[in-house]
XYZ file of C-alpha atoms in Angstrom:
585
model
C 0.000 0.000 0.000
C 1.764 3.114 -1.228
C 0.355 6.562 -0.626
C 1.069 10.116 0.334
C -2.513 11.131 0.848
C -4.371 13.934 2.545
C -4.102 13.251 6.238
C -6.109 14.317 9.216
C -4.372 16.341 11.918
C -4.077 13.292 14.138
C -2.628 11.239 11.319
C -0.039 13.918 10.623
C 1.021 13.803 14.251
C 1.416 10.027 14.056
C 3.438 10.198 10.859
C 5.595 12.947 12.323
C 6.360 10.808 15.348
C 7.184 7.881 13.060
C 9.653 10.069 11.185
C 11.315 11.306 14.357
C 11.699 7.808 15.711
C 13.082 6.626 12.393
C 15.831 9.248 12.516
C 17.407 7.210 15.298
C 17.594 4.173 12.996
C 19.929 3.576 10.077
C 17.690 4.262 7.046
C 20.146 2.842 4.541
C 19.535 -0.867 3.945
C 23.121 -1.311 2.817
C 24.537 -1.088 6.328
C 28.291 -1.422 6.766
C 29.911 -4.491 8.301
C 30.924 -2.623 11.446
C 27.312 -1.669 12.127
C 26.184 -5.266 11.578
C 28.870 -6.597 13.911
C 27.897 -4.066 16.584
C 24.249 -5.115 16.425
C 25.190 -8.803 16.563
C 27.359 -8.247 19.633
C 24.536 -6.492 21.473
C 21.847 -9.085 20.707
C 21.328 -12.427 22.397
C 19.684 -15.007 20.162
C 18.433 -17.177 23.003
C 14.699 -17.416 22.315
C 12.593 -20.396 21.225
C 13.031 -19.372 17.561
C 16.381 -17.985 16.419
C 18.098 -17.086 13.162
C 21.551 -16.017 12.087
C 22.405 -14.075 8.938
C 24.193 -16.458 6.573
C 24.286 -14.637 3.228
C 27.974 -13.687 3.414
C 29.166 -17.124 4.459
C 26.892 -18.683 1.838
C 28.342 -16.554 -0.961
C 25.205 -14.562 -1.730
C 26.008 -11.035 -2.868
C 22.961 -9.181 -4.173
C 21.819 -5.586 -3.801
C 18.323 -4.560 -4.844
C 18.048 -1.317 -6.890
C 21.419 -0.012 -5.597
C 20.724 3.581 -6.640
C 18.599 6.591 -5.807
C 14.809 6.511 -5.800
C 12.846 8.836 -8.072
C 9.919 8.847 -5.562
C 7.569 7.071 -7.961
C 5.155 4.257 -7.186
C 6.695 1.643 -9.532
C 9.901 1.759 -7.448
C 8.454 1.371 -3.986
C 6.413 -1.842 -4.311
C 9.718 -3.722 -4.174
C 10.675 -7.152 -5.506
C 10.498 -10.773 -4.430
C 12.576 -13.952 -4.376
C 12.047 -17.648 -4.866
C 13.304 -21.049 -3.725
C 13.347 -23.855 -6.299
C 15.301 -27.016 -7.007
C 15.701 -25.973 -10.627
C 18.380 -28.598 -11.396
C 16.617 -31.484 -9.590
C 19.703 -32.319 -7.532
C 17.767 -32.504 -4.275
C 18.437 -29.121 -2.665
C 16.846 -25.684 -2.891
C 18.383 -23.016 -5.107
C 17.687 -19.300 -4.694
C 16.475 -16.744 -7.248
C 16.592 -13.044 -6.362
C 14.601 -10.432 -8.299
C 15.946 -6.949 -8.982
C 14.354 -3.624 -9.814
C 17.540 -2.805 -11.647
C 17.569 0.997 -11.680
C 15.678 4.222 -10.953
C 12.403 4.404 -12.840
C 13.388 7.501 -14.795
C 16.666 5.981 -15.950
C 16.661 5.196 -19.666
C 15.765 1.533 -20.369
C 18.994 0.946 -22.295
C 20.955 2.079 -19.230
C 18.898 -0.113 -16.905
C 19.701 -3.079 -19.155
C 23.421 -2.589 -18.441
C 23.008 -2.871 -14.665
C 22.921 -5.896 -12.371
C 19.669 -7.774 -12.789
C 18.084 -10.876 -11.309
C 20.439 -13.492 -9.850
C 20.201 -17.281 -9.654
C 22.276 -18.983 -6.963
C 22.795 -22.742 -7.194
C 22.878 -24.544 -3.867
C 26.173 -26.454 -3.544
C 24.728 -28.769 -0.905
C 27.178 -27.681 1.792
C 25.533 -24.435 2.923
C 27.144 -22.372 0.178
C 25.819 -21.082 -3.160
C 27.312 -20.321 -6.575
C 26.096 -17.540 -8.846
C 25.045 -19.311 -12.072
C 22.895 -16.518 -13.497
C 24.747 -16.018 -16.766
C 25.260 -19.664 -17.611
C 21.606 -20.370 -16.808
C 20.420 -17.605 -19.133
C 18.489 -15.671 -16.484
C 20.535 -12.440 -16.375
C 17.644 -10.066 -17.090
C 18.006 -6.417 -16.019
C 14.662 -4.628 -15.944
C 12.149 -3.074 -13.569
C 11.283 -6.517 -12.192
C 8.902 -7.443 -9.377
C 7.814 -11.047 -8.771
C 8.970 -14.547 -9.618
C 6.919 -17.721 -9.824
C 8.670 -21.090 -9.983
C 6.273 -23.641 -11.507
C 6.254 -26.480 -14.002
C 4.402 -24.750 -16.827
C 4.864 -27.508 -19.421
C 4.514 -30.355 -16.908
C 7.823 -32.036 -17.769
C 9.137 -32.379 -14.212
C 11.485 -29.366 -14.395
C 10.599 -26.066 -12.735
C 10.218 -23.117 -15.090
C 10.129 -19.493 -13.939
C 7.983 -16.478 -14.789
C 9.013 -12.935 -13.811
C 6.689 -9.923 -13.767
C 7.865 -6.409 -14.563
C 6.587 -2.905 -15.272
C 5.661 -3.815 -18.854
C 4.354 -7.370 -18.496
C 5.944 -10.748 -17.796
C 8.817 -12.905 -19.050
C 8.666 -16.687 -19.120
C 11.700 -18.974 -19.049
C 11.428 -22.686 -19.817
C 13.765 -25.038 -17.976
C 15.809 -27.050 -20.501
C 16.708 -29.679 -17.913
C 20.440 -29.104 -18.310
C 20.944 -26.114 -16.028
C 19.870 -23.588 -18.656
C 16.654 -21.786 -19.526
C 15.050 -20.760 -22.810
C 13.146 -17.475 -23.086
C 9.669 -18.597 -24.135
C 7.886 -15.305 -23.455
C 6.570 -14.882 -26.980
C 6.061 -18.572 -27.710
C 4.028 -19.013 -24.509
C 1.720 -16.093 -25.267
C 2.901 -13.979 -22.341
C 4.669 -11.625 -24.716
C 1.302 -10.186 -25.721
C 0.838 -8.661 -22.257
C 1.645 -4.961 -21.900
C 0.732 -4.109 -18.324
C 2.221 -3.088 -14.972
C 2.122 -6.485 -13.219
C 2.985 -7.368 -9.623
C 2.240 -10.728 -7.969
C 1.203 -13.930 -9.728
C 0.063 -17.407 -8.787
C -0.585 -20.738 -10.479
C -3.017 -23.593 -9.925
C -4.946 -26.202 -11.867
C -8.285 -24.386 -11.616
C -9.945 -26.553 -14.320
C -8.419 -29.821 -13.056
C -7.121 -30.864 -16.462
C -3.718 -31.908 -15.113
C -1.674 -28.795 -15.881
C -1.124 -25.470 -14.133
C -2.793 -22.223 -15.177
C -1.518 -18.791 -14.173
C -3.141 -15.661 -12.747
C -1.342 -12.294 -12.921
C -2.078 -9.191 -10.839
C -2.461 -5.919 -12.716
C -1.627 -2.900 -10.575
C -2.140 0.700 -11.779
C -1.909 2.788 -14.937
C 1.304 4.746 -14.479
C 2.684 6.906 -17.279
C 6.475 6.926 -17.135
C 6.826 9.613 -19.815
C 4.479 11.929 -17.961
C 6.398 11.329 -14.726
C 9.612 12.239 -16.504
C 8.370 15.299 -18.386
C 5.452 16.801 -16.449
C 6.058 16.232 -12.751
C 5.925 19.573 -10.899
C 8.351 20.769 -8.251
C 7.062 20.788 -4.685
C 9.153 22.308 -1.869
C 12.222 22.338 -4.070
C 12.019 18.751 -5.300
C 9.973 16.765 -7.839
C 6.534 15.854 -6.512
C 6.222 12.476 -4.779
C 4.008 10.261 -6.963
C 3.515 7.191 -4.785
C -0.235 7.324 -4.126
C -2.167 4.534 -5.903
C -5.415 6.430 -5.339
C -4.246 8.837 -8.043
C -4.143 6.150 -10.741
C -6.647 3.886 -12.461
C -6.549 0.170 -11.733
C -5.365 -2.377 -14.278
C -7.343 -5.615 -14.751
C -5.939 -8.969 -13.721
C -5.290 -11.778 -16.182
C -6.106 -15.513 -16.038
C -4.252 -17.612 -18.609
C -5.371 -21.154 -19.379
C -2.609 -23.672 -20.116
C -2.916 -25.943 -23.164
C -0.687 -28.484 -21.398
C 2.495 -27.522 -23.195
C 3.111 -24.137 -21.630
C 1.152 -22.107 -24.203
C -1.538 -19.867 -22.761
C -4.898 -18.372 -23.720
C -6.485 -15.405 -21.948
C -9.773 -16.594 -20.365
C -10.116 -13.830 -17.779
C -13.494 -12.464 -18.790
C -15.038 -15.856 -19.510
C -13.897 -17.127 -16.099
C -15.193 -14.012 -14.291
C -11.985 -13.022 -12.479
C -11.052 -9.693 -14.092
C -11.203 -7.769 -10.792
C -11.077 -4.511 -12.832
C -10.907 -2.030 -9.943
C -8.579 -3.995 -7.699
C -5.073 -2.514 -7.996
C -3.981 -6.024 -7.096
C -0.668 -6.804 -5.417
C -0.781 -10.566 -4.762
C -3.106 -13.504 -5.368
C -3.229 -17.162 -4.390
C -5.058 -20.286 -5.594
C -6.281 -22.394 -2.654
C -9.268 -24.653 -2.001
C -11.081 -22.791 0.773
C -14.323 -24.842 0.751
C -12.741 -28.292 0.438
C -14.503 -29.296 -2.798
C -11.159 -30.108 -4.503
C -11.361 -27.115 -6.857
C -8.866 -24.298 -6.174
C -10.544 -21.007 -5.353
C -8.817 -17.666 -5.898
C -8.083 -14.956 -3.337
C -6.835 -11.575 -4.572
C -5.181 -9.031 -2.281
C -5.987 -5.491 -3.441
C -4.391 -2.172 -2.595
C -6.182 0.930 -1.326
C -9.629 1.771 -2.646
C -10.929 -1.724 -3.354
C -11.642 -4.582 -0.975
C -9.903 -7.914 -1.473
C -11.684 -10.365 -3.754
C -12.629 -13.966 -2.981
C -13.554 -15.971 -6.083
C -15.215 -19.360 -5.560
C -14.429 -21.957 -8.198
C -17.682 -23.217 -9.726
C -16.062 -26.356 -11.105
C -16.993 -25.543 -14.712
C -14.177 -23.180 -15.660
C -15.851 -20.149 -14.104
C -15.666 -18.391 -10.743
C -18.189 -16.555 -8.590
C -17.271 -13.441 -6.646
C -18.252 -14.388 -3.083
C -16.314 -11.626 -1.341
C -19.367 -10.340 0.509
C -20.721 -13.767 1.413
C -17.321 -15.034 2.558
C -16.847 -12.085 4.933
C -13.542 -11.011 3.392
C -14.808 -7.667 2.041
C -12.243 -5.487 3.733
C -11.199 -1.862 3.071
C -7.659 -2.473 4.322
C -4.894 -2.468 1.717
C -3.436 -5.961 1.309
C 0.050 -6.920 0.190
C 1.246 -10.335 1.425
C -0.890 -13.485 1.639
C -0.170 -16.797 3.367
C -2.270 -19.935 3.869
C -2.094 -22.810 6.328
C -4.129 -24.954 8.727
C -3.591 -22.836 11.827
C -6.348 -24.527 13.838
C -5.554 -28.176 12.980
C -9.097 -28.721 11.740
C -8.340 -29.557 8.120
C -9.345 -26.189 6.617
C -7.019 -23.651 5.042
C -6.822 -20.377 6.964
C -5.455 -17.166 5.474
C -3.168 -14.402 6.750
C -3.008 -11.011 5.003
C -0.646 -8.105 5.708
C -1.672 -4.445 5.637
C -0.532 -0.828 5.655
C -0.065 1.924 8.280
C -2.854 2.100 10.865
C -4.352 -1.117 9.485
C -4.189 -4.307 11.538
C -3.127 -7.522 9.866
C -5.839 -10.145 9.378
C -5.961 -13.834 10.272
C -8.943 -15.283 8.434
C -10.186 -18.447 10.134
C -11.854 -20.838 7.719
C -15.290 -21.673 9.117
C -15.601 -24.741 6.889
C -12.888 -26.555 8.847
C -12.142 -29.687 6.840
C -15.688 -30.319 5.658
C -16.912 -29.799 2.093
C -18.994 -26.624 1.942
C -21.149 -25.031 -0.732
C -19.966 -21.613 0.357
C -16.780 -19.991 1.622
C -17.000 -18.351 5.023
C -14.043 -16.699 6.775
C -13.756 -14.782 10.057
C -10.964 -12.373 10.969
C -9.803 -13.681 14.350
C -6.696 -11.502 14.600
C -8.188 -9.508 17.520
C -8.378 -12.722 19.566
C -4.916 -14.125 18.757
C -2.514 -11.448 19.991
C -1.714 -10.174 16.504
C -3.213 -6.734 17.156
C -0.895 -6.317 20.135
C 2.150 -6.866 17.942
C 1.590 -4.565 14.970
C 2.425 -0.921 15.612
C 0.472 1.791 13.819
C 3.550 2.480 11.678
C 4.265 -1.062 10.515
C 3.743 -1.951 6.860
C 3.799 -5.701 6.238
C 4.878 -7.303 2.971
C 6.383 -10.790 2.740
C 4.744 -13.283 5.100
C 4.502 -17.016 5.695
C 2.836 -19.438 8.077
C 5.611 -21.889 9.048
C 6.425 -24.023 12.073
C 9.889 -22.624 12.725
C 10.504 -24.482 15.990
C 8.805 -27.746 14.946
C 6.529 -27.726 17.974
C 3.530 -28.684 15.826
C 2.030 -25.200 15.451
C 2.331 -22.660 12.635
C 4.265 -19.491 13.437
C 4.369 -16.247 11.434
C 7.230 -14.288 9.878
C 6.571 -10.713 8.756
C 8.810 -8.597 6.513
C 8.191 -4.924 7.351
C 9.203 -1.663 5.696
C 7.457 1.662 5.245
C 6.380 3.407 2.049
C 6.658 6.822 3.690
C 9.742 8.897 3.028
C 11.972 10.214 5.790
C 11.312 13.930 5.261
C 13.192 15.157 8.325
C 16.602 14.921 6.683
C 18.195 17.153 4.042
C 18.999 14.000 2.104
C 15.350 13.827 1.038
C 16.020 16.568 -1.532
C 18.548 14.537 -3.531
C 18.275 10.916 -2.396
C 14.983 10.270 -0.576
C 14.924 7.207 1.666
C 11.981 5.182 2.900
C 11.469 4.829 6.643
C 12.960 1.546 7.895
C 11.198 -0.840 10.268
C 11.981 -4.022 12.162
C 10.638 -7.330 10.862
C 8.876 -9.765 13.188
C 8.749 -13.399 14.256
C 5.483 -14.374 15.944
C 5.431 -17.693 17.778
C 2.250 -19.716 18.100
C 1.920 -20.779 21.736
C -0.111 -23.858 20.791
C -3.472 -22.233 21.449
C -3.460 -19.948 18.379
C -2.118 -17.024 20.343
C 0.937 -15.390 18.824
C 3.762 -14.037 20.958
C 6.333 -11.619 19.584
C 9.665 -13.405 20.045
C 11.610 -11.078 17.724
C 13.617 -9.598 20.612
C 15.381 -12.923 21.198
C 15.314 -14.223 17.598
C 18.628 -12.763 16.441
C 20.297 -9.579 15.218
C 18.308 -9.294 11.982
C 15.097 -8.647 13.897
C 16.719 -5.726 15.719
C 17.601 -3.905 12.508
C 15.361 -1.193 11.088
C 15.242 -2.055 7.374
C 12.997 -1.631 4.351
C 12.064 -5.202 3.455
C 9.687 -6.478 0.778
C 9.627 -10.051 -0.617
C 10.235 -13.121 1.545
C 10.425 -16.866 0.844
C 10.963 -19.960 3.007
C 12.739 -23.294 2.500
C 14.962 -25.754 4.351
C 17.978 -24.938 2.194
C 20.494 -26.862 4.345
C 18.188 -29.849 4.939
C 18.556 -29.826 8.711
C 14.821 -30.092 9.343
C 14.370 -26.403 10.200
C 12.870 -23.835 7.856
C 15.072 -20.943 6.722
C 14.159 -17.563 5.185
C 15.340 -15.417 2.287
C 14.428 -11.715 2.397
C 14.642 -8.975 -0.226
C 15.590 -5.541 1.136
C 14.426 -2.568 -0.898
C 17.608 -0.750 -1.981
C 19.630 -3.138 0.168
C 21.401 -6.471 0.499
C 19.439 -9.685 0.173
C 19.447 -11.550 3.467
C 19.611 -15.296 4.111
C 18.375 -16.256 7.566
C 19.529 -19.676 8.738
C 17.289 -21.212 11.370
C 19.419 -21.897 14.443
C 16.577 -22.656 16.868
C 17.499 -25.079 19.652
C 15.348 -27.678 21.381
C 13.114 -28.035 18.340
C 10.592 -30.815 17.872
C 10.485 -33.618 15.342
C 9.477 -33.050 11.737
C 8.595 -34.530 8.373
C 9.265 -33.118 4.905
C 7.044 -34.289 2.047
C 7.860 -34.018 -1.653
C 5.101 -34.793 -4.150
C 5.489 -36.407 -7.571
C 2.313 -36.305 -9.627
C 1.554 -38.460 -12.651
C -2.081 -37.968 -13.658
C -2.024 -34.712 -11.683
C 0.511 -31.943 -12.317
C 4.032 -33.157 -11.684
C 4.625 -31.155 -8.471
C 1.240 -31.928 -6.939
C 0.147 -28.300 -6.701
C -3.341 -28.282 -5.210
C -2.890 -31.603 -3.397
C -3.797 -31.980 0.276
C -1.332 -33.736 2.569
C -2.528 -35.091 5.917
C -0.056 -36.295 8.524
C -1.390 -38.212 11.528
C 0.469 -38.791 14.785
C -0.636 -39.716 18.270
C -0.277 -36.048 19.219
C -2.170 -34.299 16.410
C -3.303 -34.319 12.794
C -1.670 -31.863 10.404
C -3.018 -30.730 7.037
C -1.150 -28.880 4.307
C -2.290 -27.764 0.862
C 0.420 -27.470 -1.756
C 0.109 -23.932 -3.108
C 2.295 -21.469 -4.971
C 3.078 -17.809 -4.142
C 2.191 -17.852 -0.448
C 3.942 -14.579 0.525
C 4.506 -11.379 -1.481
C 5.983 -11.459 -5.013
C 7.805 -14.657 -4.006
C 7.850 -18.465 -4.236
C 8.400 -20.812 -1.302
C 9.798 -24.330 -1.580
C 7.332 -26.847 -3.023
C 8.391 -29.347 -0.336
C 5.834 -29.409 2.490
C 7.257 -29.047 5.988
C 5.489 -30.435 9.080
C 6.645 -29.717 12.609
C 5.530 -32.675 14.742
C 6.387 -31.557 18.247
C 6.902 -34.389 20.730
C 5.499 -37.121 18.487
C 8.050 -39.924 18.284
C 6.514 -41.675 15.302
C 4.121 -41.028 12.444
C 0.978 -43.113 12.067
C 0.241 -42.278 8.441
C 0.571 -39.795 5.595
C -2.285 -39.429 3.127
C -2.089 -37.372 -0.050
C -5.288 -36.422 -1.839
C -4.243 -35.397 -5.327
C -6.027 -32.664 -7.325
C -7.883 -35.274 -9.408
C -9.177 -37.066 -6.293
C -6.695 -39.951 -6.257
C -5.373 -40.876 -2.814
C -1.986 -42.226 -1.826
C -1.491 -43.500 1.729
C 1.831 -44.245 3.425
C 1.826 -46.099 6.741
C 4.419 -45.356 9.436
C 6.977 -43.380 7.426
C 10.274 -42.544 9.081
C 10.190 -39.453 11.276
C 12.717 -36.614 10.789
C 13.117 -37.427 7.109
C 12.201 -36.425 3.575
C 9.325 -38.523 2.248
C 8.733 -38.582 -1.509
C 5.172 -39.553 -2.417
C 4.420 -40.589 -5.987
C 0.906 -40.558 -7.344
C -0.241 -44.072 -8.254
C -3.066 -44.239 -10.749
C -5.302 -47.308 -10.661
C -5.900 -49.081 -13.959
């Protein structure tokens, strides 16, 4: 949610206080090593969930934007990142997305700068930059990445959104990618796109893709007609000032070639100014529904899948009509009742939402959600200044309950420094780790989680994976105008776990849309395999289950998108379980 809008007197006082407080924090995301060492020395990482910054030791060297801002809305939405085993060697590789230069820089100059980076996981905690040899060295005004198997060949492809549309790269299966933007049909799109998601909405065995259109923003007008205000070019970061762009649903022919079916399917969302969307089955009928997080001015949209290739807008009926501006989205079974709940992040003076699924695990004709954030401690954690972006519901300490990670960073400029006239900075904020106490009450454990959570930064995209395969989920974070951060989970006294990798045959090869149920003597855990649960980012497709004190697993049952079931009895605990779809003759 990006805006410099007309404020009431009380709001101006709040924003002024935010600015004053921020002056005591380092507003530059590219902090020097001495500052980082000083913070680390002062912080004790002795809580139930802890992380250490591992990007330097891992060989990850990436700076987002790495230049001045022009105080324009296309710059401030930020970029994402994605985990994917692109080479199928068994460990998670990392892709980092770059908004490569100021928005008023000439495109040919932007193309000469550092762009997106692909880091191959070496399997020993370190990474190697393989961007150029992979063919993914694109320098543009880029936003989101989606790792997905578009042509259903068992190799993850990647799609990247940018200011003028989307680019699609097909995995060749040999460590390289082929630009298939035009051949896939995505080259026909000319639109300011942010988040995207994929799911098999028509259950034909391949993945379809939904792209979020944001706002109509005229770069030439911003360059040539922007007036001076108080000695500097006017700040054009308010989405209210611009018309919304429609979203796009592309149907897959099975080979990674797409047809626009947006209007026929009923999911245009023309006034949304959408930032992120996610396919997920919220009413347990096996058809993925579609939730769209919209920026200021339009409530989020909940589209129920009718099962015939069309959707119904049930936003009002579902209870998710909400004037708050949404950015990040995350899904998970928070209540252990078999239904997928939803978390959405919001802007200044807007509480985050935890939408409890009232259907539980039962099939329902309707979708009904209730925002239970006021009863779970979440309202006590978010300050009025916080702006949440990347988010995920993950059991970081393996105690059997989903925790929350929040990437924070303001969209308001620090106007109390002279630097604002030549190099305006956004107000930095501290990110958060919220621990589920087992009764769906979230405690802020950031203070004892490690040095990163004591740093005021401007973060945006976030993605999770167990990159070192130690049974604990790690985090990658994109810093706006700063260094990408790799957070290694160093939590002690963690519980047992199970990792589940799906291999579809009749269903899509990565089992997107499948439900995984893990039963132990302690609890039953349910996970739906979804893509793009965060903001502009892609998490690992391997499902992670924290199992707490359970010493053994009774069973694992996978319900595939086409209804097939695969059951595994007594799999080994603290391991990676690969489940292959078996189709009966």
